[in-house]
Backbone as a ProteinNet text record, in pm:
[ID]
protein_1_A
[PRIMARY]
MRLLAQLGAVGLATAVGSAAVMAVDGRWLPTLVLGIAAAALALVVYRWVVARTEHRPVVEVAPTGAAGATARGVALGALVFTAVIATVAVLGGYRVEGPGSATTALGLVGFMTVAAVTEELLFRGVLFRVVEERAGTWGALVLTAVLFGAVHLTNPGASLWGGTAVAIEAGAMLAAAYAATRTLWLPIGIHLGWNLVASGVFGTEVSGNGTPQGLLDGATSGPVLLSGGAFGPEASLPAVLAGVALTVVFLRLAHRRGRLVPRRARRSTPGATDGATAAGAPPATVGA
[TERTIARY]
-33	-105.6	-0.6	92.6	209.2	299.7	328.9	441.3	400.7	265.5	219.6	199.4	154.5	154.6	294.6	386.3	535.3	586.4	566.5	623.5	545.6	411	352.7	372.1	391.5	406.9	561.1	653.4	809.7	813.6	747.2	745.8	688.1	580.9	514.5	615	675.9	765.2	894.8	935.8	1043.5	1015.2	890.2	852.8	826	789.9	768.3	898.6	990.2	1132.1	1189	1197.3	1279.7	1233.5	1083.4	1021.9	1064.8	1078.9	1143.6	1279.1	1363.5	1495.8	1516.2	1452.5	1442.7	1403.6	1302.8	1241.7	1349.7	1450	1533.5	1639	1631.7	1701.1	1854	1906.7	2052.6	2121.2	2048.2	2119.3	2166.1	2283.7	2374.5	2304.4	2271.1	2233.4	2100.3	1985.9	1851.3	1860.9	1950.9	1966.7	2024.9	2121.6	2163	2091.1	2006.7	1919.7	1787.3	1732.4	1608.8	1651.8	1769.2	1800.2	1822.5	1884	1901.1	1730.4	1672	1541.7	1468.2	1459.5	1402.8	1425.3	1559.3	1610.5	1543	1550.2	1478.4	1350	1260.9	1131.9	1101.9	1193.5	1174.3	1200.8	1293.9	1323.8	1201.9	1148.2	1040.9	925	891	784.9	799.3	937.3	956.3	939.5	993	956.7	815.9	738.1	585.5	528.5	538.5	472.7	504.9	660.4	677.4	624.9	644.1	562.8	436.2	377.6	210.3	175.3	249.1	189.5	264.4	374.8	431.2	426.9	402.8	381.3	521.7	613.7	737.1	817.7	925.3	1020.1	1107.8	1114.7	1186.7	1331.1	1404.2	1528.3	1643	1586.4	1684.9	1724.9	1656.4	1691.9	1685.3	1718	1722.8	1827	1820.4	1904.4	2049	2025.8	2143.1	2250.5	2382.5	2488.9	2450.5	2353.2	2328	2464.8	2496	2608.1	2749.7	2761.9	2892.5	2876.4	2753.9	2743.3	2732.5	2671.7	2663.6	2813.1	2871.2	3022.9	3099	3111.1	3182.7	3143.1	3025.4	2953.7	3004.1	3013.7	3050.8	3195.5	3273.1	3424.2	3442	3377.8	3401.7	3343.1	3246.3	3196.2	3302.9	3352.2	3443.8	3584.2	3622.5	3742.8	3742.7	3620.2	3628.1	3606.3	3532	3522.7	3663.9	3716.6	3852.3	3948.1	3939.8	4026.1	3990.7	3851.3	3796.2	3856.5	3836.2	3862	4031.9	4095.8	4261.1	4297.6	4226.2	4252.4	4212.5	4099.9	4064.8	4158.8	4196.2	4289.7	4430.4	4487.2	4611.2	4604.6	4500.8	4484.1	4428.3	4439.1	4414.9	4267.2	4164.8	4017.9	3970.8	4069.3	4005.2	4112.4	4085.8	4180.4	4079.8	4178.3	4141	4165.7	4060.4	4094.6	4100.9	4079.5	4062.2	4008	4000.1	3932.7	3746.1	3693.6	3534.7	3482.4	3366.9	3323.2	3273.5	3332.5	3306.1	3165.1	3082.3	2972.1	2868.9	2913.6	2833.1	2847.7	2980.9	3003.3	2919.4	2913.2	2816.8	2675.2	2616.7	2503.3	2468.7	2570.7	2550.5	2544.3	2596.4	2572.9	2439.5	2339.8	2212.2	2136.9	2164.7	2123.8	2149.5	2268.6	2295.6	2261.7	2251.9	2187.7	2057.8	1964.3	1819.1	1817.4	1911.2	1902.8	1928.9	2042.9	2095.2	1995	1949.8	1840.6	1730.1	1656.1	1548.4	1540.9	1665	1686.7	1689.5	1788.8	1803.7	1665.1	1600.6	1473.8	1376.2	1361.8	1280	1331.3	1469	1508	1570.4	1621.7	1661.5	1567.3	1512.5	1443.9	1298.3	1230.7	1113.5	1121.3	1156.7	1173.8	1260.4	1380.6	1459	1428.5	1388.6	1342.1	1227.5	1129.4	1007.8	1007.5	1057	1072	1152.3	1268.9	1356.7	1283.2	1162.1	1094.8	1025.3	1006.9	938	1081.3	1136	1230.7	1364.1	1398.6	1532.8	1626.8	1740.8	1837.7	1891.2	1915.5	1967	1847.1	1736.4	1616.1	1590.1	1595.2	1568.6	1676.8	1808.1	1919	1913.2	1903.5	1904.7	1773.5	1652.1	1535.9	1546.9	1603	1608.2	1727.4	1827.5	1937	1889.3	1808.1	1772.5	1684.9	1589.7	1507.3	1599.9	1670	1754.9	1836.6	1882.3	1935.2	1852.7	1735.4	1633.1	1598.3	1577.1	1516.4	1628.6	1759.4	1846.3	1858.6	1796.9	1775.3	1719.6	1636.3	1546.5	1654.5	1756.7	1851.9	1889.4	1927.5	1989.7	2137.9	2180.2	2295.5	2287.1	2197.7	2173.4	2205.4	2233.1	2261.4	2215.2	2206.4	2177.1	2308	2416.2	2547.2	2546	2493.4	2490.6	2404.3	2304.7	2190.8	2238.2	2317.9	2362.7	2470.1	2560.4	2650.1	2606.6	2515.1	2475.2	2383.8	2324.7	2261.8	2367.1	2489.2	2583.4	2654.2	2701.7	2793.4	2723	2605.8	2531.5	2402.9	2322.1	2204.6	2233.7	2332.6	2379.2	2447.7	2559.5	2625.8	2570.4	2481.1	2404.1	2328.6	2252.4	2158.6	2247.4	2379.9	2454.4	2489.4	2531	2574	2450.2	2327.1	2201.3	2216.6	2229.1	2204.5	2321.3	2450.6	2517.7	2522.7	2459.9	2445.4	2309	2218.4	2066.2	2030.5	2102.5	2091.4	2078.7	2004.3	2021.2	2125.6	2159.8	2272.4	2390.3	2441.6	2567.3	2547.2	2440.9	2427.1	2392	2332.4	2293.7	2427.1	2518.6	2659.5	2730.7	2732.2	2823.4	2774.9	2643.4	2574.1	2609.4	2592.4	2627.9	2777.4	2857.2	2986.4	3045.5	3003.6	3006.6	2998	2859.9	2810.7	2873.2	2888.8	2935.3	3109.5	3180.8	3316.4	3305.5	3217.4	3213.2	3182.8	3083.6	3027.7	3095.1	3092.1	3127.1	3277.6	3366.2	3506.9	3578.3	3533.5	3606.5	3531.9	3406	3335.7	3311.8	3264.4	3229.1	3083.1	3028	2895.5	2837.2	2727.7	2680.2	2551.7	2565.6	2468.2	2394.2	2475.1	2435.9	2353.8	2343.6	2250.1	2287.2	2389.4	2455.2	2476.7	2534.3	2570.1	2667.6	2629	2732.3	2862.4	2976.3	3105.4	3104.4	3195.6	3217.9	3358.3	3433.5	3559.8	3659.8	3635.9	3715	3624.4	3674.3	3630.3	3694.8	3620.7	3703.9	3633.8	3696.3	3655.6	3703.8	3594.5	3632	3649	3734.4	3733.2	3779.2	3751	3815.1	3694.3	3735.8	3647.7	3532.5	3424.7	3306.5	3375.9	3403.8	3465.4	3551.2	3618.5	3730.2	3671	3611.8	3569.6	3403.4	3338.9	3193.3	3118.5	3158.2	3121.2	3018.3	2892.8	2813.1	2755.6	2747.1	2690.2	2769.4	2906.2	2992.6	3063.7	3167.2	3261.9	3182.5	3053.6	2962	2979	2981.1	2963.9	3082.7	3189.9	3340	3361.5	3442.8	3485.6	3549.3	3627.2	3684.8	3586.5	3472.8	3372.7	3286	3256.9	3201.4	3274.2	3407	3479	3483.7	3488.5	3493.4	3365.4	3257.1	3119	3106.7	3145.4	3155.3	3222.1	3350.6	3435.2	3370.7	3316.2	3249.2	3118.3	3059.2	2945.2	2961.1	3081.3	3150.5	3162.5	3238.1	3281.7	3171.8	3054.5	2926.5	2865.4	2853.9	2785	2848.9	2994.4	3055.7	3038	3037.9	3014.7	2881.1	2795.2	2620.6	2618.6	2709.4	2689.1	2744.7	2876.1	2939	2854.5	2771.2	2685.3	2554.4	2526.3	2409	2289.7	2320.4	2202.4	2163.8	2196.4	2146.4	1990.2	1913.3	1759.7	1751	1690.9	1654	1523.4	1502.3	1354.4	1274.7	1154.9	1050.8	990.3	944.8	890.5	739.6	644.3	530.8	438.5	336.2	272.9	193.2	214	163.6	32.3	29.7	-92.6	-159.4	-281.6	-359	-316.9	-305.2	-296.8	-153.6	-75.3	60.8	65.5	172.2	181.6	244.3	230.8	273.4	337.4	391.2	427.7	593.1	630.6	767.6	882.6	856.2	964.5	938.4	838.7	793.4	882.9	960.3	1066.9	1192	1192.9	1315.1	1430.7	1390.4	1495.6	1569.3	1705.2	1757.1	1727.1	1719.9	1689.4	1790.4	1737	1809.7	1915.5	2005.8	2110.6	2157.6	2212.5	2284.3	2409.3	2473.6	2615.5	2659.3	2786.8	2819.3	2939.8
-20265.8	-20421.6	-20509.6	-20491.7	-20578.8	-20595.2	-20481.6	-20472.6	-20547.1	-20521.5	-20587.7	-20735.2	-20780	-20922.7	-20996.9	-20932.8	-20996.3	-21011	-20890.5	-20880.9	-20984.4	-21000.3	-21097.4	-21221.6	-21273.1	-21398.3	-21449.5	-21357	-21382.2	-21383.2	-21294.3	-21276.3	-21385.8	-21451.5	-21561.5	-21685.7	-21704.2	-21808	-21803.7	-21682.4	-21653.9	-21682.1	-21641.7	-21670.2	-21819.5	-21898.2	-22040.7	-22117.6	-22058.6	-22130.5	-22088.9	-21955.6	-21942.6	-22015.4	-22022.9	-22074.3	-22231.2	-22287.1	-22433.9	-22428.7	-22353.6	-22340.8	-22331.1	-22234	-22196.9	-22311.3	-22395.5	-22493.5	-22621.7	-22637.3	-22754.1	-22691.8	-22575	-22559	-22561.9	-22525.6	-22510.7	-22639.5	-22751.2	-22890.2	-22867.2	-22895.3	-22846.6	-22923.3	-23069.5	-23119	-23067.9	-23086.2	-23025.9	-22876	-22808	-22663.3	-22640.3	-22716	-22707.7	-22757.1	-22868.8	-22914.2	-22805.9	-22782.3	-22688.9	-22549.6	-22513.1	-22383.7	-22386.9	-22460.1	-22469	-22504.4	-22574.4	-22619.1	-22476	-22417.1	-22292.6	-22180.7	-22181.8	-22088.4	-22124.7	-22240.9	-22291.3	-22243.7	-22286.5	-22252	-22102.9	-22027.4	-21858.9	-21839	-21896.3	-21854.4	-21913.3	-22020.1	-22065.4	-21981.1	-21927.5	-21856	-21701.5	-21677.4	-21547.8	-21555.4	-21644.5	-21680.2	-21673.5	-21764.3	-21752.3	-21624.2	-21556.6	-21453.4	-21332.6	-21321.3	-21216.5	-21254.3	-21370.7	-21417.7	-21382.1	-21416.1	-21389.3	-21247.4	-21160.6	-21039.7	-20929.3	-20985.3	-20898.6	-20946.1	-21073.3	-21137.3	-21125.9	-21174.3	-21155.9	-21262	-21312.3	-21415.6	-21348.9	-21433.1	-21367.7	-21389	-21308.5	-21331.7	-21296	-21231.7	-21198.9	-21332.5	-21403.3	-21543.6	-21685.9	-21617.7	-21720.3	-21841.4	-21971.4	-22075.8	-22049.8	-22010.2	-21990.3	-21878.2	-21917	-21858.3	-21824.5	-21913.7	-21879	-21922.4	-22048.6	-22120.4	-22011.1	-21974.2	-21895.7	-21752.3	-21694.6	-21554.4	-21577	-21677.6	-21695.6	-21707.9	-21811.3	-21846.2	-21723.4	-21638.2	-21511.5	-21412.4	-21413	-21325.1	-21400.8	-21507	-21584.6	-21553.4	-21574.8	-21526.9	-21382.9	-21313.4	-21150.9	-21134.9	-21171.5	-21143	-21191.3	-21302.2	-21370.2	-21314.9	-21257.5	-21187.7	-21041.4	-20989.8	-20854.9	-20862.9	-20958.5	-20968.7	-21003.1	-21121.2	-21128.2	-21018.1	-20920.5	-20794.3	-20713	-20701.3	-20611.3	-20686.3	-20807.6	-20865.8	-20873.8	-20875.6	-20864.6	-20723.5	-20625.9	-20496.1	-20480.4	-20513.5	-20511.3	-20572.7	-20697.1	-20758.3	-20705.5	-20646.4	-20562.2	-20463.3	-20390.8	-20263.6	-20323.8	-20444.3	-20484.8	-20514.6	-20504.4	-20518	-20674.5	-20760.9	-20895	-20992.9	-21111.2	-21216.2	-21345.9	-21440.2	-21581.4	-21649.6	-21696.3	-21736.5	-21899.5	-21960.8	-22107.2	-22160.2	-22291.1	-22362.3	-22340.9	-22345.4	-22334.6	-22478.4	-22488	-22620.6	-22634.5	-22724.5	-22777.6	-22788	-22870.1	-22917.7	-22784.4	-22682.4	-22563.6	-22460.6	-22502.5	-22407.8	-22464	-22579.1	-22660.5	-22604.9	-22601	-22556.8	-22407.2	-22326.6	-22192.2	-22180.9	-22278.9	-22268.7	-22269.4	-22346.9	-22344.3	-22224.6	-22185.2	-22058.5	-21936.2	-21916.3	-21805.2	-21800.9	-21925.4	-21937.9	-21891	-21937.4	-21887.8	-21731.9	-21675.9	-21550.1	-21457.5	-21490.7	-21420.9	-21417.6	-21529	-21549.6	-21482.3	-21484.4	-21440.7	-21279.4	-21218.5	-21079.1	-21011.4	-21083.4	-21015.3	-21054.3	-21135.6	-21137.8	-21026.3	-21012.1	-20902.3	-20756.6	-20741	-20592.2	-20575	-20657.4	-20600.5	-20663.1	-20788.7	-20841.3	-20782	-20737.7	-20679.1	-20544	-20493.9	-20350.8	-20253.1	-20301.8	-20222.3	-20237.9	-20322.8	-20327.3	-20250.4	-20282.1	-20213.1	-20073.2	-20018.1	-19875.2	-19813.6	-19849.3	-19820.5	-19795.4	-19847.5	-19818.2	-19672.8	-19621.4	-19471.8	-19393	-19421.6	-19333.2	-19323.4	-19438.9	-19436.5	-19521.5	-19546.5	-19620.9	-19558.3	-19422.2	-19354.2	-19346.8	-19318	-19321.9	-19444.6	-19542.9	-19677.1	-19738.5	-19699.1	-19730.8	-19690.7	-19546.8	-19471.5	-19534	-19555.4	-19571.6	-19727.7	-19825	-19946	-19972.8	-19870.1	-19906.6	-19870.7	-19754	-19708.7	-19802.8	-19868.7	-19955.3	-20101.5	-20114	-20237.7	-20219.1	-20092	-20058.3	-20049.1	-20000	-19991.3	-20132.4	-20210.6	-20359.7	-20412.4	-20390.3	-20444.4	-20389	-20273.9	-20215.1	-20294.8	-20384.9	-20480.5	-20585.4	-20609.6	-20724.1	-20689	-20811.2	-20769.3	-20728.8	-20620	-20564.7	-20433.7	-20413	-20313.4	-20176.6	-20096	-19942.2	-19870	-19733.2	-19645.5	-19655.9	-19648.2	-19650.2	-19799.4	-19922.2	-20045.9	-20036.7	-19983.9	-19975.7	-19905.4	-19785.5	-19689.9	-19760.5	-19836.1	-19928.3	-20009.7	-20079.7	-20202.6	-20120.9	-20015.8	-19934.5	-19900.9	-19866.5	-19814.8	-19939.5	-20023	-20111.7	-20245.9	-20261.7	-20383.3	-20323.7	-20243.5	-20219.6	-20133	-20028.8	-19981.2	-20071.5	-20122.2	-20207.6	-20313.9	-20392.4	-20491.6	-20453.1	-20339.5	-20271.8	-20245.2	-20188.2	-20143.1	-20267.2	-20381.1	-20491.7	-20571	-20549.3	-20589.9	-20489.9	-20370	-20263.7	-20284.5	-20329.3	-20342.9	-20462.7	-20576.6	-20698.4	-20746.2	-20678.8	-20708.8	-20860.1	-20914.6	-21048.1	-21044.4	-21129	-21157	-21236.7	-21321.9	-21414.9	-21360.4	-21264.1	-21158.3	-21146.3	-21056.4	-20996.3	-21111.5	-21223.4	-21321.6	-21390.6	-21398.6	-21473.4	-21384.4	-21232.7	-21159.1	-21157.2	-21141.7	-21152.3	-21278.9	-21397.6	-21506.2	-21546.2	-21495.1	-21513.2	-21434	-21315.8	-21230.5	-21279	-21332.2	-21372.1	-21500.7	-21609.3	-21717.1	-21714.6	-21630.9	-21608.3	-21533	-21448.6	-21359.4	-21467.8	-21554.5	-21642.1	-21776.7	-21841.4	-21968.4	-21995.2	-21902.8	-21916.5	-21834.3	-21698.7	-21610.2	-21606.7	-21652.6	-21673.7	-21545.9	-21440.7	-21310.2	-21292.7	-21186.8	-21150.7	-21104	-21158	-21090.3	-21019.7	-20882.9	-20785.3	-20798.3	-20834.4	-20829	-20960.9	-21059.1	-21163.1	-21274	-21260.6	-21371.1	-21476.8	-21483.2	-21595.5	-21703.5	-21817.9	-21912.1	-21930.9	-21981.7	-21991.5	-22070.1	-22044.7	-22120.8	-22208.7	-22211.3	-22294	-22236.7	-22097.2	-22018.9	-21985.5	-21979.1	-21890.8	-21756.5	-21678.7	-21530.3	-21431.4	-21305.8	-21213.1	-21099.8	-20991.1	-20843.3	-20768.8	-20664.1	-20567.7	-20446.3	-20333.9	-20215	-20116.5	-19989.8	-19896.6	-19933.3	-19910.2	-19946.1	-19920.4	-19792.8	-19792.5	-19863.2	-19935.1	-20033.9	-20183.2	-20222.6	-20357.5	-20366.9	-20278.2	-20279.7	-20297.6	-20333.1	-20342.2	-20493.3	-20469.7	-20578.8	-20614.9	-20516.6	-20539.6	-20643.2	-20640.3	-20721.2	-20634.5	-20693.2	-20609.6	-20547.1	-20582.4	-20493.9	-20355.3	-20318.7	-20175.5	-20126	-20185.7	-20119.2	-20026.6	-19949.5	-19839.1	-19903.9	-20013.4	-20091.7	-20154.4	-20211	-20255.7	-20148.7	-20032.5	-19936.8	-19883.6	-19865.3	-19813.2	-19922.1	-20041.4	-20152.5	-20160.4	-20162.5	-20138.8	-19991.1	-19902.6	-19776.6	-19802.9	-19866.8	-19879.2	-19958.5	-20077.5	-20175.3	-20102.7	-20021.5	-19943.2	-19856.3	-19791.3	-19687.3	-19789.1	-19886	-19987.1	-20041.3	-20085.7	-20129.7	-20036.3	-19905.1	-19804.1	-19756.7	-19751.4	-19692.5	-19812.8	-19949.4	-20047.1	-20046.7	-20023	-19987.4	-19883.8	-19772.6	-19666.8	-19673.1	-19758.9	-19794.9	-19874.7	-19976.6	-20065	-19993	-19865.4	-19814.1	-19876.5	-19914.4	-19974	-19875.6	-19762.8	-19682.3	-19616.8	-19650.2	-19609.1	-19459.9	-19361.7	-19227.3	-19245	-19139.1	-19107.8	-19092.5	-19163.6	-19157.1	-19017.1	-18944.1	-18806.2	-18837.3	-18733	-18747.9	-18761.5	-18856.9	-18863.6	-18730.2	-18710.2	-18601.4	-18620	-18756.1	-18770.9	-18923	-18924.5	-19047.7	-19167.4	-19293.4	-19410.3	-19455.2	-19371.5	-19429.2	-19554	-19636.5	-19768.3	-19768.9	-19881.3	-19891.2	-20023.8	-20073.9	-20212.9	-20231	-20356.8	-20383	-20310	-20280.6	-20212.2	-20067.5	-20008.5	-19868.7	-19766.9	-19796.5	-19714.8	-19700.1	-19775.5	-19766.7	-19860.8	-19941.2	-20013.5	-20126.9	-20124.9	-20224.8	-20342.6	-20440.1	-20583.6	-20643.4	-20735.5	-20831.5	-20912.3	-20947.3	-21037.3	-21129.9	-21253	-21334.6	-21313.6	-21230	-21232.1	-21134.7	-21165.3	-21066.5	-20980.1
8254.1	8243.1	8213.9	8114.3	8076.5	8168.4	8221.8	8329.2	8460.7	8503	8628.2	8587.4	8490.2	8441.8	8445.3	8400.1	8389.9	8540.4	8612.8	8741	8832.9	8821.5	8897.8	8861.3	8739.1	8709.9	8740.9	8727.3	8771.8	8905.8	8977.6	9135.1	9184.6	9142.2	9196.4	9167.6	9061.5	9047.6	9133.4	9153.7	9259.7	9385.5	9418.6	9557.5	9597.9	9492	9500.4	9541.6	9428.9	9421.8	9547.8	9601.6	9717.6	9844.2	9845.6	9969.8	9953.9	9859.3	9846.4	9875.2	9837.2	9888.2	10036.9	10081.8	10239.6	10312.6	10256.3	10345.3	10391.4	10290.2	10319.8	10435.7	10480.6	10592.9	10577.8	10471.6	10438	10411.3	10398.1	10370.4	10227.8	10201.8	10089.3	9951.4	9958	9826.9	9783.5	9898.8	9840	9789.6	9875.6	9847.1	9682.6	9659.7	9524.9	9421.3	9433.1	9331.2	9315.3	9453.9	9425.8	9399	9409.9	9362.4	9210.6	9151.4	9003.8	8957.1	9015.6	8960.9	8974.7	9078.5	9098.5	8981	8962	8867.6	8723.1	8707.6	8569.4	8552.6	8669.7	8656	8634.1	8688.5	8683.4	8531.9	8460.1	8322.2	8235.1	8280.2	8179.5	8193.7	8313	8354.3	8276.8	8288.7	8215.7	8070	8007.4	7861.5	7822.6	7896.6	7884.8	7887.2	8001.7	8014.2	7915.2	7887.7	7779.9	7661.5	7618	7476	7474	7597.6	7590.1	7600.6	7655.7	7667.7	7564.2	7482.6	7394.6	7252.4	7243.5	7119.8	7032.5	7082.5	7001.6	7052	6978.7	7034.8	7143	7253.3	7393.1	7370.4	7272.9	7249.9	7350.6	7451.1	7554.1	7644.3	7646.9	7708.6	7628.4	7474.4	7388.9	7405.7	7389.5	7430.3	7341.8	7224.1	7129.8	7196.8	7233.1	7291.7	7422.9	7490.9	7635.6	7711.4	7687.5	7767.9	7780.9	7649.2	7640.8	7707.5	7694.7	7740.2	7899.6	7951.8	8094.1	8155.1	8077	8128	8147.1	8022.7	8032.7	8142.5	8169.5	8281.5	8415.7	8445.2	8566	8580.4	8464.5	8490.4	8495.1	8451.1	8487.3	8614.2	8675.8	8813.1	8892.2	8873.2	8982.6	8971.2	8853.6	8836.9	8922.2	8901	8945.6	9103.9	9150.6	9312	9373.9	9305.1	9349.6	9351.3	9261.1	9255	9378.2	9397.5	9506	9649.2	9659.5	9803.5	9827.9	9689.7	9711.4	9753	9699.1	9741.9	9894.9	9943	10067	10168.5	10128.4	10203.8	10205.2	10116.7	10101	10218.5	10200.9	10298.5	10431.5	10470.2	10610.3	10646.8	10550.2	10590.2	10560.2	10521.6	10517.8	10540.5	10619.9	10647.1	10636.7	10629.8	10619.9	10753.5	10834.6	10966.9	10952	10852.6	10852.1	10718.5	10708.8	10612.9	10624.2	10512.3	10545.3	10517.6	10437.4	10419.4	10268.5	10211.1	10074	10047.4	10130.5	10092.2	10127.9	10193.9	10232.9	10097.2	10046.5	9908.8	9795.8	9796.1	9686.7	9720.4	9834.6	9849.3	9819.3	9834.3	9786.7	9644.4	9567.4	9422.9	9371.5	9441.9	9429.9	9461.2	9591.3	9664.6	9579.3	9524.7	9440.5	9318.5	9259.3	9118.8	9112.7	9206.7	9194.7	9218	9317.5	9363.4	9224.3	9166.5	9062.4	8927.6	8908.3	8794	8820.9	8945	8962.7	8963.7	9029.8	9035.4	8911.4	8819.5	8672.3	8592	8620.8	8539.4	8596	8707.7	8781.2	8744.8	8761.8	8753.5	8631.3	8558.9	8412.2	8309	8334.5	8228	8206.9	8337.3	8329.5	8349.6	8459.5	8500.3	8412.3	8383.9	8310.2	8167.1	8119.3	7968.6	7942.2	8051.2	7993.6	8028.1	8141.9	8147.6	8028.1	7997.8	7894.5	7770.6	7733.9	7619.7	7632	7742.1	7767.4	7812.4	7913.4	7990.6	7903.5	7809.7	7770	7849	7807.6	7886.9	8006.7	7995.3	8095.3	8205.4	8179.6	8265	8343.9	8261.8	8301.1	8411.7	8360.5	8440.8	8580.6	8581.3	8716.8	8799.5	8753	8826.2	8882.8	8791.3	8830.5	8918.5	8915.1	9015.5	9152.1	9162.2	9285.6	9325.2	9258.5	9311.3	9371.5	9295.9	9341.2	9481.8	9468.3	9611.2	9722.3	9687.2	9797.5	9857.3	9742.4	9805.7	9880.5	9884.2	9950.5	10105.8	10106.4	10238.2	10351.6	10282.6	10406.4	10436.3	10392.1	10429.3	10590.7	10660.6	10768.6	10741.7	10850.5	10824.1	10735.2	10665.3	10571.3	10636.3	10554	10586.3	10474.2	10494.8	10356	10263.7	10332.2	10259.8	10171	10242.3	10175.3	10051	10081.6	9978.8	9840.3	9873.5	9768.2	9697.4	9766.1	9712.5	9610	9644	9583.1	9443.9	9462	9349.2	9246.7	9303.2	9194.8	9142.4	9218.7	9176.2	9109.3	9142	9085.8	8996.9	9058.4	9001.1	8857.2	8862.5	8733.9	8640.1	8711.6	8608.7	8563.4	8623.7	8543	8463.2	8460.3	8364.6	8249	8270.6	8149.1	8088.9	8148.9	8074.8	8003.2	8028.3	7952.5	7830.3	7860	7737.8	7637.6	7676.4	7586.4	7494.1	7563.8	7481.9	7439.4	7519	7493.3	7499.7	7617.5	7647	7797	7868.5	8001	8058.8	7955	8000.6	8070.5	8014.2	8062.4	8228.1	8229.2	8356.3	8465.9	8406.2	8507.5	8541.7	8458.8	8483.9	8570.5	8546.4	8633	8768.6	8798.8	8929.4	9007.7	8934.6	8991.9	9018.4	8914.6	8949.9	9078.5	9085	9187.7	9336.7	9342.2	9456.4	9508.5	9414.4	9432.8	9499.6	9420.9	9470.5	9620	9631.5	9754.9	9873.2	9843.3	9971.2	9947.6	9822.9	9829	9830.5	9804.9	9801	9921.4	9913.8	10013.8	10157.9	10146.8	10286.6	10348.1	10265.3	10301.2	10319	10378	10363.4	10231.3	10190.4	10046.8	10061	10073.1	10095.9	10232.8	10339.6	10452.2	10502.7	10437.3	10447.8	10534.5	10608.5	10691.1	10622.7	10497.4	10421	10481.6	10488.5	10562.4	10484.2	10562.8	10512.5	10410.9	10295.1	10181.4	10185.1	10093.5	10101.2	10212.3	10217.1	10317.6	10441.1	10559.1	10670	10675.6	10606.3	10600.3	10664	10721	10805.8	10770.9	10771.4	10736.8	10849.8	10860.3	10977.2	10916.8	11010.2	10981.8	10933.2	10885.6	10841.9	10757.7	10739.8	10661.7	10504.4	10478.6	10335.7	10281.8	10389.8	10348	10345.9	10469.5	10454.7	10428	10427	10402.2	10528.3	10633.7	10762.4	10779.1	10853	10828.4	10713	10633.2	10482	10410.8	10436.7	10359.4	10246	10194.5	10081.3	9989.4	9944.8	9846.3	9893.9	10025	10071.6	10107.6	10049.6	10024.5	9926	9935.9	9827.5	9719.1	9735.3	9619.6	9544.6	9580.4	9516.1	9442.6	9502.8	9419.1	9307.9	9321.1	9220.7	9123.8	9161.9	9043	8956.8	9041.2	8961.7	8879.9	8914.3	8827	8700.2	8743.3	8607.8	8497.6	8560.5	8460.1	8392.6	8459.3	8408.5	8295.4	8314.1	8223.6	8105.8	8098.5	8004.3	7917.2	7987.8	7929.2	7856.5	7914.3	7845.4	7724.6	7737.6	7623.1	7493.5	7543.7	7439.1	7380.5	7479.2	7406.4	7322	7342.7	7258.8	7132.9	7123.4	7016.9	6922.2	6983.6	6929.5	6888.2	6927.6	6864.8	6957	7091.9	7179.4	7289.3	7290.2	7391	7330.4	7402.2	7364.1	7414.9	7336.4	7365.8	7451.6	7525.3	7581.4	7481.1	7494	7399.8	7413.6	7333.9	7323.6	7327.1	7382	7402.7	7276.2	7269.8	7161.5	7124.6	6977.3	6920.5	6830.2	6797.7	6715.4	6772.1	6755.6	6795	6740.5	6808.8	6728.8	6715.9	6794.9	6808.2	6858.2	6828.6	6897.6	7009.7	7102	7232.1	7256	7148.1	7157.2	7214.6	7195.3	7272.2	7206.9	7056.7	6986.6	6969.2	7010.8	6973.1	7020.9	7118	7151	7079.3	6962.3	6877	6942	7046.4	7106.9	7009.2	6998.7	6910.1	6931.1	6845.7	6848.1	6949.5	7051.2	7122.7	7056.7	7115.5	7054.7	7167.4	7135.8	7244.1	7264.8	7182.4	7213.6	7294.1	7355.1	7466.1	7387.4
[MASK]
++++++++++++++++++++++++++++++++++++++++++++++++++++++++++++++++++++++++++++++++++++++++++++++++++++++++++++++++++++++++++++++++++++++++++++++++++++++++++++++++++++++++++++++++++++++++++++++++++++++++++++++++++++++++++++++++++++++++++++++++++++++++++++++++++++++++++++++++++++++++++++++++

């Protein structure tokens, strides 16, 4: 019931916010404002429903340290995608055809903000965190990564390889980032930084969604493993390898910090607790 309540509340807030953003039909200023407002609404709803159903401080989205952790995430996501697209370009799979649009890029800030925040709340804040209590960190990482990739199969231009790539480089990596820090701010920042640079700067497709051009009018070409094809550079081999590398780094960090949660054993006695901390999950912090 707790899982359904949280998914329902955050999912409803996501649907309302996304509908509002889509209703302005790409106009940059309303998209920017409504996107940020929709992300804020989703955060408020998440804090409310988790506090109400788990009766604990919602430290994974605590304000303390939020700005710093998010900024570090944005910088990391932007840096990694820049390295990915630079690799693709050197190998002949990306080129700049001309300037894009600064106002479109600003509108993408709002669009990508609501996407990053709501997806992290749903997949890492609700699904990963709740599943981890029973299945442990490894089980939750695999399950939520597969679900994250499967959801992206509904996008235009999607393919089985594209969904698999997103599951590996984003689903697993962002879950590992949460496990290492026990805050949602870092994965939100990484998600946002990656998407903003991909669309708002380099003008590439983001998960096959037909994203409008940002500051640059970029084009990809060549084999799918190099360029990502219609799905965009997220389906390229350089992106997958970068995601795997970050996943390993974050999981090693989580191990050193003692934040990997083991799978819960079957109950052997009646009256065992089923609360948010029953699985022995380490307390969340806001540091990255």
